[in-house]
CSV table of C-alpha atoms and ligand atoms in Angstrom, one decimal:
chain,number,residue,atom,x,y,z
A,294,UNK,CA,165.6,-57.8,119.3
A,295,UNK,CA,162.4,-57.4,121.6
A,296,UNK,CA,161.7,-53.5,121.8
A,297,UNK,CA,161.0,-51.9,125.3
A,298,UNK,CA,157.6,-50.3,125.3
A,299,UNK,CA,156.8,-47.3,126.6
A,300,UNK,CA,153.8,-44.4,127.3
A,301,UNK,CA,154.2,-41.0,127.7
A,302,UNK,CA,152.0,-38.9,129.8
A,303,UNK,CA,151.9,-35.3,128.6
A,304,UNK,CA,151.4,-34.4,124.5
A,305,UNK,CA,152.4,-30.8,124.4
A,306,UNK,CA,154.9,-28.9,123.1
A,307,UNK,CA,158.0,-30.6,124.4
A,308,UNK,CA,156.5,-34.5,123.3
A,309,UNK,CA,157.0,-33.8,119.8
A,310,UNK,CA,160.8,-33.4,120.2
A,311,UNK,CA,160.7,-35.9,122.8
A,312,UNK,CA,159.3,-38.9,120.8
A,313,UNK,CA,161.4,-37.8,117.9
A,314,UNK,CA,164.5,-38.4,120.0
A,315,UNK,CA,162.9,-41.5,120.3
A,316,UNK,CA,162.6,-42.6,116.8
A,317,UNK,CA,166.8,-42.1,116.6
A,318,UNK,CA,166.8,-45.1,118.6
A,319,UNK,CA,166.6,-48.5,117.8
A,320,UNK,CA,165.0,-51.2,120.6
A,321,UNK,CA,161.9,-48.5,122.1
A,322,UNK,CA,158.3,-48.7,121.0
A,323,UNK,CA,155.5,-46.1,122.3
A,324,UNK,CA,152.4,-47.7,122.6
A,325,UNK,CA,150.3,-45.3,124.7
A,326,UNK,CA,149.4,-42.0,125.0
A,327,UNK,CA,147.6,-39.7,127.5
A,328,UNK,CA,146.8,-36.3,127.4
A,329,UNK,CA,144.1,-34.3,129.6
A,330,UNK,CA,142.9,-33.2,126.1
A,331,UNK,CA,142.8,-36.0,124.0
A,332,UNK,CA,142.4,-34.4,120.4
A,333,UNK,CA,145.9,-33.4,121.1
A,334,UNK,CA,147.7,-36.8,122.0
A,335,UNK,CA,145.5,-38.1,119.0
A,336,UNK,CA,147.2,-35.4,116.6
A,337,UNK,CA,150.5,-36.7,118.3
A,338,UNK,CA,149.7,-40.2,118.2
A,339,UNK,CA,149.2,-40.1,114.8
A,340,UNK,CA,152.4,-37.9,113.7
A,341,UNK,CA,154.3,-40.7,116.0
A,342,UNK,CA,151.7,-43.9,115.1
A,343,UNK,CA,151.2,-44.6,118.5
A,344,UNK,CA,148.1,-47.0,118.7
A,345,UNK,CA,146.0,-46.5,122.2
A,346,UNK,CA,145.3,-42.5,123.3
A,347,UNK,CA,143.6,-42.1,126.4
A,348,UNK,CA,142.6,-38.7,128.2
A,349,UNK,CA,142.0,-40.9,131.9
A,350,UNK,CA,145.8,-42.1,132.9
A,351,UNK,CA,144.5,-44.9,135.0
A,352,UNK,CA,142.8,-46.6,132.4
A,353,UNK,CA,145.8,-46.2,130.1
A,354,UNK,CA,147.5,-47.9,133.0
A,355,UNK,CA,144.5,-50.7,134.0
A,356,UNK,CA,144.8,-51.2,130.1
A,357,UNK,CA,148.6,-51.5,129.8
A,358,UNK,CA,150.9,-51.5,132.5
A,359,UNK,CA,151.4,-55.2,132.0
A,360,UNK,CA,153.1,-55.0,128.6
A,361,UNK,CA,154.9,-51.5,129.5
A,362,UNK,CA,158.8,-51.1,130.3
A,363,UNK,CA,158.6,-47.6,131.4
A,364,UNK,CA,156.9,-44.2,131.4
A,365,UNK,CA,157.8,-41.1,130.0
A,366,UNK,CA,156.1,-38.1,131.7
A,367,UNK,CA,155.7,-34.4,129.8
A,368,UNK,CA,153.8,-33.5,131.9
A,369,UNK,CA,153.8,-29.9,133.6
A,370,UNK,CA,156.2,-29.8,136.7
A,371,UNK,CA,153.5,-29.9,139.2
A,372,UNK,CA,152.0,-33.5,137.9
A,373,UNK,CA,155.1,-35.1,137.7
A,374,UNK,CA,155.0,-36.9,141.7
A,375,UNK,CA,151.9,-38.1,140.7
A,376,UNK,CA,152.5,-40.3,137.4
A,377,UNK,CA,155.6,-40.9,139.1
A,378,UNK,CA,153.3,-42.4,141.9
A,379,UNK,CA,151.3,-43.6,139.5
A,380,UNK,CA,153.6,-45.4,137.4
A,381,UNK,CA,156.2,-46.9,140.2
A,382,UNK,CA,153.2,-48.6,142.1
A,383,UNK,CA,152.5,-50.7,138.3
A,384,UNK,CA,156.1,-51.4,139.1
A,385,UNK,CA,157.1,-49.5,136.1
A,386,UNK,CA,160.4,-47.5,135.0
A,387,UNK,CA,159.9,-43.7,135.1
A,388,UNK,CA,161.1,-41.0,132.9
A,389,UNK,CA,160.7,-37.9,133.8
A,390,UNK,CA,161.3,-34.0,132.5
A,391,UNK,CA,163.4,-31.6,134.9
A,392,UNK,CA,162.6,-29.9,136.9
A,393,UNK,CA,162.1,-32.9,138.8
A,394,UNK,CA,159.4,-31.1,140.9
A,395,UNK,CA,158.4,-28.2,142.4
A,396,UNK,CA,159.5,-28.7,145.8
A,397,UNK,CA,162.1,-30.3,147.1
A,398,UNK,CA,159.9,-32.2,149.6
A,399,UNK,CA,158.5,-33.4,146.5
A,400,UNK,CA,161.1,-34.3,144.7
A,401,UNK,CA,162.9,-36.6,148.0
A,402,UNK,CA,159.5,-37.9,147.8
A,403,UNK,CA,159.5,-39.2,144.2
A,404,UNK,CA,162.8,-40.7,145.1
A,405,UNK,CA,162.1,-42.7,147.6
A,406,UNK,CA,158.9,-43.8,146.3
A,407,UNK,CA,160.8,-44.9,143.3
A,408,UNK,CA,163.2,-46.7,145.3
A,409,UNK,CA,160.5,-48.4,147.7
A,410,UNK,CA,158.9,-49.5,145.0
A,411,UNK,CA,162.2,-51.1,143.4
A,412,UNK,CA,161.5,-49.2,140.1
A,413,UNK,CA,163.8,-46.7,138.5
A,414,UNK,CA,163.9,-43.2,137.8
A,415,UNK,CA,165.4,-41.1,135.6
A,416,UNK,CA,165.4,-37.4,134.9
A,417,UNK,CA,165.5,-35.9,131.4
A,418,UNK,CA,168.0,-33.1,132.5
A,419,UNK,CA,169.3,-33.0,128.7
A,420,UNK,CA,171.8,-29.8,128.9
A,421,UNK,CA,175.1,-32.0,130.1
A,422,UNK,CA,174.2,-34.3,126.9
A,423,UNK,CA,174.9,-31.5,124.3
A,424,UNK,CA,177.8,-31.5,121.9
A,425,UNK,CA,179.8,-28.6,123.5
A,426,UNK,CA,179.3,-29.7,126.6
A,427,UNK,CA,180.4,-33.3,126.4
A,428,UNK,CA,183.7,-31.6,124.1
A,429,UNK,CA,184.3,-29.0,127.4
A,430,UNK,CA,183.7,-32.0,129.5
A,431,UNK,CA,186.6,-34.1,127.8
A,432,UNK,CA,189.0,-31.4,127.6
A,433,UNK,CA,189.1,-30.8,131.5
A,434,UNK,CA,189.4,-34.5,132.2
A,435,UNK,CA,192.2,-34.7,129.8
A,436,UNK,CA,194.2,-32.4,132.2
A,437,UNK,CA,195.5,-30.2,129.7
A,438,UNK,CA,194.1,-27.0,131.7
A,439,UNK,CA,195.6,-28.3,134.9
A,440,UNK,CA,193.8,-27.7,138.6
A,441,UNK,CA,191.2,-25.7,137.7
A,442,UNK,CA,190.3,-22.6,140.3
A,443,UNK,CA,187.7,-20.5,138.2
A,444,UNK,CA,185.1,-21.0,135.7
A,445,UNK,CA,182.2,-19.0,134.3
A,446,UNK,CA,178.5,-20.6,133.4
A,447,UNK,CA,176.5,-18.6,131.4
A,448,UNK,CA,172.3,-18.6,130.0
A,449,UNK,CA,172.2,-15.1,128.8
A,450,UNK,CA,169.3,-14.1,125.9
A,451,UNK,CA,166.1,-12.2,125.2
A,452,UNK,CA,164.4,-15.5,123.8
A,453,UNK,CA,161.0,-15.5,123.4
A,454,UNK,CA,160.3,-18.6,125.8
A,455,UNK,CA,156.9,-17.9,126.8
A,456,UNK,CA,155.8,-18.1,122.8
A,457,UNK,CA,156.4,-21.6,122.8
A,458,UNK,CA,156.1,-22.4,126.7
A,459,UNK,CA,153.5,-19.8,127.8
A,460,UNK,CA,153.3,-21.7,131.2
A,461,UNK,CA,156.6,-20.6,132.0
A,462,UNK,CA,155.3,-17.2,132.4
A,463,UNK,CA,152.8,-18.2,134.9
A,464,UNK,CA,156.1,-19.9,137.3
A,465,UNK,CA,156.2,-17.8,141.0
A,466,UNK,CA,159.5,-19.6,140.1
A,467,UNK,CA,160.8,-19.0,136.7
A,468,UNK,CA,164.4,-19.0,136.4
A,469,UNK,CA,166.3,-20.9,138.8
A,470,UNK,CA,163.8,-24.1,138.3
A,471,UNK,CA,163.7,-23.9,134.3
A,472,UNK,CA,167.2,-22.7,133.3
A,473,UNK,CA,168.7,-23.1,136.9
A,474,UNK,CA,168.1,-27.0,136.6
A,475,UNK,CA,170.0,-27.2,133.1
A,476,UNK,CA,172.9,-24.8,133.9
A,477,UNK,CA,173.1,-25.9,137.6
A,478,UNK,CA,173.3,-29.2,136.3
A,479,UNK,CA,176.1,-28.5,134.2
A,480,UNK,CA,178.2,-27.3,136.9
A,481,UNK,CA,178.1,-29.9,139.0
A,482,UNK,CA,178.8,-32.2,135.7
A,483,UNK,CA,181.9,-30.1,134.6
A,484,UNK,CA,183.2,-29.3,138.2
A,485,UNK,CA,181.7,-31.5,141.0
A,486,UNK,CA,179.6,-31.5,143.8
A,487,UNK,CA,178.8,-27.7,145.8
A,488,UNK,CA,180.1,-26.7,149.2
A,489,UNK,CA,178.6,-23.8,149.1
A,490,UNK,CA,176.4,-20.5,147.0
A,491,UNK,CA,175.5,-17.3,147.5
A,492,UNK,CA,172.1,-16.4,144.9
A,493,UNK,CA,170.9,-13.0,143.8
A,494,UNK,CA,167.4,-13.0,141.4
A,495,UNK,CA,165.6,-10.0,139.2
A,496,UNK,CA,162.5,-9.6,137.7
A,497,UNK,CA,162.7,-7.4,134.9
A,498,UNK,CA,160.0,-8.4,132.7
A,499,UNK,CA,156.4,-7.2,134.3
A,500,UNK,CA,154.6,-9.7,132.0
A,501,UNK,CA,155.4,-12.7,133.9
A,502,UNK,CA,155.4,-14.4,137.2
A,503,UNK,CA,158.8,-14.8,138.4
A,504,UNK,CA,162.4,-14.3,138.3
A,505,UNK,CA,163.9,-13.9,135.0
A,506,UNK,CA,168.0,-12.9,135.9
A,507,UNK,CA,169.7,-15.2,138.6
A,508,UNK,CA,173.6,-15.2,139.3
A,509,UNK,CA,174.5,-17.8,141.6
A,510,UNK,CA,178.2,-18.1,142.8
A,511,UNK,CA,179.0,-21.5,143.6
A,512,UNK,CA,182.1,-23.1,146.0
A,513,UNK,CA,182.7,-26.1,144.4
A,514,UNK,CA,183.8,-28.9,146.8
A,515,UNK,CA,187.1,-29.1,145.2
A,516,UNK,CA,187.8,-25.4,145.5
A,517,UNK,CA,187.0,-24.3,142.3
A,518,UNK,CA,185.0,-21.1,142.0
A,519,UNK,CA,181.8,-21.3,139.6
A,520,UNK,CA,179.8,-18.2,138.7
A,521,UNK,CA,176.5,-19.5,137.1
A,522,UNK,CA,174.8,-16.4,135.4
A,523,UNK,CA,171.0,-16.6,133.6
A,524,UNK,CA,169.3,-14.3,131.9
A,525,UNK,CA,166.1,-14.1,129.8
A,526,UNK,CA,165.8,-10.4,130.0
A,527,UNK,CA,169.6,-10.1,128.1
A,528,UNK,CA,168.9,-8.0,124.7
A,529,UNK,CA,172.5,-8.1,123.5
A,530,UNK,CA,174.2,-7.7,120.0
A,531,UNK,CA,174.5,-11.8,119.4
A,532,UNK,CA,171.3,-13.7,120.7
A,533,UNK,CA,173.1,-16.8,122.0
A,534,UNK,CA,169.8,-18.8,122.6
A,535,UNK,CA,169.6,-22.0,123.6
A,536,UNK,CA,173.1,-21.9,124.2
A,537,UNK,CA,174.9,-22.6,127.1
A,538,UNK,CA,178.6,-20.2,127.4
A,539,UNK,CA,181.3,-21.6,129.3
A,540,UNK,CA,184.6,-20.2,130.6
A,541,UNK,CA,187.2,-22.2,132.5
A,542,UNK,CA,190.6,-21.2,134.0
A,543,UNK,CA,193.1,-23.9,135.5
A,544,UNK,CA,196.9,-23.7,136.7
A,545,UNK,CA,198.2,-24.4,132.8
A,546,UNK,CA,195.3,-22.5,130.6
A,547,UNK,CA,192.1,-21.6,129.7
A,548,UNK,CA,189.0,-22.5,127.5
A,549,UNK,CA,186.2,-20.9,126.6
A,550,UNK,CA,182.9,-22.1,125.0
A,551,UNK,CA,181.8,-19.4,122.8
A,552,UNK,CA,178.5,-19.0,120.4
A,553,UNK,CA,177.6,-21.3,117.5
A,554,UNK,CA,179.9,-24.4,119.4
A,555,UNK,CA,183.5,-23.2,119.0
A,556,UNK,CA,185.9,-23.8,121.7
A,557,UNK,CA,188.8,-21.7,122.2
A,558,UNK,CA,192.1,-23.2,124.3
A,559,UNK,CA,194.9,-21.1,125.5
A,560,UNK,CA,197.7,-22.5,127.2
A,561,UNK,CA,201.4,-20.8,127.0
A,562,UNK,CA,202.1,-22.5,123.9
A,563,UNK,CA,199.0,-20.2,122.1
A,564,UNK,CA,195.3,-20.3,121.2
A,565,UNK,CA,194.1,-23.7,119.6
A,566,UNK,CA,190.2,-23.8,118.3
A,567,UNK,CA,187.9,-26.7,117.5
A,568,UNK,CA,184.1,-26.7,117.3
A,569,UNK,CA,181.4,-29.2,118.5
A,570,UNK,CA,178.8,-28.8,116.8
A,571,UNK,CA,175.3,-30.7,117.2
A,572,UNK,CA,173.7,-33.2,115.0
A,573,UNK,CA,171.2,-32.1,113.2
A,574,UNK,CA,168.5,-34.7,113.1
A,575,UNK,CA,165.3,-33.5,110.5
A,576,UNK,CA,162.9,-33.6,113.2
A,577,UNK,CA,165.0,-30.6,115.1
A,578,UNK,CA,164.0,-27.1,115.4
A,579,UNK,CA,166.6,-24.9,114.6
A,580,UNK,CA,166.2,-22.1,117.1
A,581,UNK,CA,166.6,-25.1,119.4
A,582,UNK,CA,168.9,-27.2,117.6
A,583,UNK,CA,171.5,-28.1,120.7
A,584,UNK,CA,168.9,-28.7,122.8
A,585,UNK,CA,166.9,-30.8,120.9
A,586,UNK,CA,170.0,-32.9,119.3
A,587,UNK,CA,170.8,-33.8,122.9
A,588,UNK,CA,167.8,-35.1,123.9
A,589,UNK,CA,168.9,-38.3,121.8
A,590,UNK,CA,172.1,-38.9,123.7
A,591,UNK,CA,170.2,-37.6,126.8
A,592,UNK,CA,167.5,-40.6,126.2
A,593,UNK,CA,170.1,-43.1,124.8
A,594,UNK,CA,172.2,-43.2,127.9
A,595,UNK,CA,169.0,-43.8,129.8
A,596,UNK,CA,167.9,-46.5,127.7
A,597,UNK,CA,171.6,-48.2,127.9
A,598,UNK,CA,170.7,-48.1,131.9
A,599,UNK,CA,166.9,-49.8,131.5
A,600,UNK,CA,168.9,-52.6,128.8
A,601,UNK,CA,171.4,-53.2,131.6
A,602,UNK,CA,174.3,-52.4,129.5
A,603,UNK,CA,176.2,-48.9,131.3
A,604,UNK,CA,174.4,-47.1,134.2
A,605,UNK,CA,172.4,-44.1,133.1
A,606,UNK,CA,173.7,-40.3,134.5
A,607,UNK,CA,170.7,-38.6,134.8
A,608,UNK,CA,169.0,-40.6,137.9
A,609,UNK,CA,166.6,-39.6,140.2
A,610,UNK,CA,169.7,-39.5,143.1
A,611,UNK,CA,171.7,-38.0,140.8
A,612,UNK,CA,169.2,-35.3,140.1
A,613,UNK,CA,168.4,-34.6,143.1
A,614,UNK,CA,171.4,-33.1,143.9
A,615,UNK,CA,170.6,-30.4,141.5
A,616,UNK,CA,167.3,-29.6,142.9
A,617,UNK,CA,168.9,-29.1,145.4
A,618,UNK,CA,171.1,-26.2,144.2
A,619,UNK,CA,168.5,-24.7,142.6
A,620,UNK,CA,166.0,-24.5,145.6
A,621,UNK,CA,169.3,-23.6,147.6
A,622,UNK,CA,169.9,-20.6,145.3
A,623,UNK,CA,166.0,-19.6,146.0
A,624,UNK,CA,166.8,-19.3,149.8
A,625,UNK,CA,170.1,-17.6,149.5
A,626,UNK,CA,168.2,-15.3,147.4
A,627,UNK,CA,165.4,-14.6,150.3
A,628,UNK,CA,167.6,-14.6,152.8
A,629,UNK,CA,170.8,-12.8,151.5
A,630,UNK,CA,173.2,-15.6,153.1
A,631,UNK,CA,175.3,-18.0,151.3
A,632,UNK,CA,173.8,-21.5,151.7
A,633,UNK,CA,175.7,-24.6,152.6
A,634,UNK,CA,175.3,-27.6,151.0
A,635,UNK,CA,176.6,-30.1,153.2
B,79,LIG,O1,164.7,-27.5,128.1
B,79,LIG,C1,164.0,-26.6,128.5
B,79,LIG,O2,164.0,-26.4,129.7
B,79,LIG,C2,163.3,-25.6,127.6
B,79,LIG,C3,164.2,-24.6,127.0
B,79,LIG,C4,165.3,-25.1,126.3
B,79,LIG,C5,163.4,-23.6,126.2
B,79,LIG,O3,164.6,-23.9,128.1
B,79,LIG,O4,162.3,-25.0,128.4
């Protein structure tokens, strides 16, 4: 089977889990790297035998765009328009980490580039991809619940993010555009598209930039009412980091997602439990462990779109609907006013 080849563009913290979920797939090679400090994508390219490292992305690309499938950018939010540029005028697939961009001006922008170009892109918005997720996901279509009116979203912990991700504490925007893409993301996975949201954000933590509490009530399309809370200020008795909480009420019963993956359903007949639990690959950090477990099924469904073989979820359209929430959510905050979305 010939193997799609692929660079990435970006060796920091998140590549190492990135071209891990990689090696869980059969039919992808990475041939290239690039990093603006290239002892670092060597120490990666090594790890990963990856054979060319470059710190210059053009010459990666003058040197290899013609045997390259796609790209796979890393990066930091505010680069990723440009390797998108980059990369879609060498006619090449694009991969690339949420947020999709910082603006969404930006992020429209890297659409339609994309698209004028004829190339595709992707977003890596992993979050719908986890176990739990995919289990709540099921259980709703199956109808058991009933028409769903209410549901609950929650992102609550006193994680140490800016340990791993110190960048994060440099964000104007913190919140909304880090944890705001994932969760926001779900909700319009679980539930639909918005109608509508009303945003209110907190800074509690001094240290850093920007927002680190958001609670955005949502209208979904279809009626339902979705209250999407975050927190990274949240010292509480069970740290429920990097887990994603989810409640949901319908006409017949209820479920809830609750910590370490179990699901509770009630319906009139009684309470029924099951658990989704993640895979745990070797390569996976446990403090992370349903994150980084679903970046495979997150990268897999994209690579089943580049073979041709089932259209990928996580698409530059797609995602921009998203961004859109989340920089909705920003002006409902400023302004006070629930946001339309239509
Ligand atoms: O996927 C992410 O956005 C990571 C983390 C899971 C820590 O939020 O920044």
């Amino acid at each position: 089977m010939k193997k799609l080849k692929f660079a990435v563009f970006g060796t920091g913290f998140w590549s190492y889990y990135q071209l891990s979920g990689w090696q869980e797939l059969p039919g992808v090679e990475p041939i290239a790297l690039y990093n603006r400090t290239q002892s670092r994508a060597e120490e990666v390219a090594r790890t990963f035998n990856v054979p060319h490292v470059y710190d210059d992305p053009d010459e990666l690309l003058q040197q290899h765009a013609a045997e390259l499938d796609f790209m796979d950018i890393i990066t930091d939010v505010d680069t990723h328009a440009l390797f998108t540029e980059k990369g879609a005028a060498q006619g090449l697939a694009v991969i690339c980490q949420k947020p999709m961009a910082p603006t969404l001006e930006t992020a429209r922008r890297m659409v339609t580039v994309c698209k004028n170009a004829g190339v595709k892109l992707y977003i890596h918005e992993n979050f719908r991809w986890q176990a739990p997720i995919r289990k709540v996901k099921e259980i709703l279509d199956s109808g058991l619940l009933g028409k769903l009116f209410r549901a609950r979203v929650t992102f609550v912990s006193a994680f140490p993010v800016f340990q791993n991700q110190p960048f994060l504490a440099e964000l104007e925007e913190f919140i909304l555009t880090d944890i705001g893409s994932h969760i926001l993301d779900i909700c319009r996975f679980l539930f639909g598209e918005v109608a509508s949201l009303y945003c209110q954000t907190n800074r509690v933590n001094s240290q850093i930039k920007g927002e680190d509490v958001a609670h955005v009530l949502l209208r979904m399309q279809n009626g339902i009412s979705c209250f999407a809370e975050m927190s990274y200020a949240s010292l509480l008795e069970k740290e429920a980091f990097p887990q994603t909480l989810v409640q949901v009420e319908g006409e017949h019963g209820s479920l809830i997602l609750t910590h370490d993956f179990q699901i509770k359903i009630t319906t009139r007949q009684g309470t029924n439990s099951t658990a989704a639990e993640p895979q745990m690959y070797s390569w996976v950090d446990p403090a992370y462990a349903v994150v980084h477990s679903s970046i495979v099924d997150c990268n897999r469904n994209i690579l089943e779109d580049l073979l041709g073989n089932a259209p990928a979820e996580t698409t530059g359209d797609d995602n921009f609907q998203t961004v859109r929430l989340v920089h909705a959510a920003y002006e409902s905050a400023r302004t006070n006013k629930v946001v339309s979305l239509f």
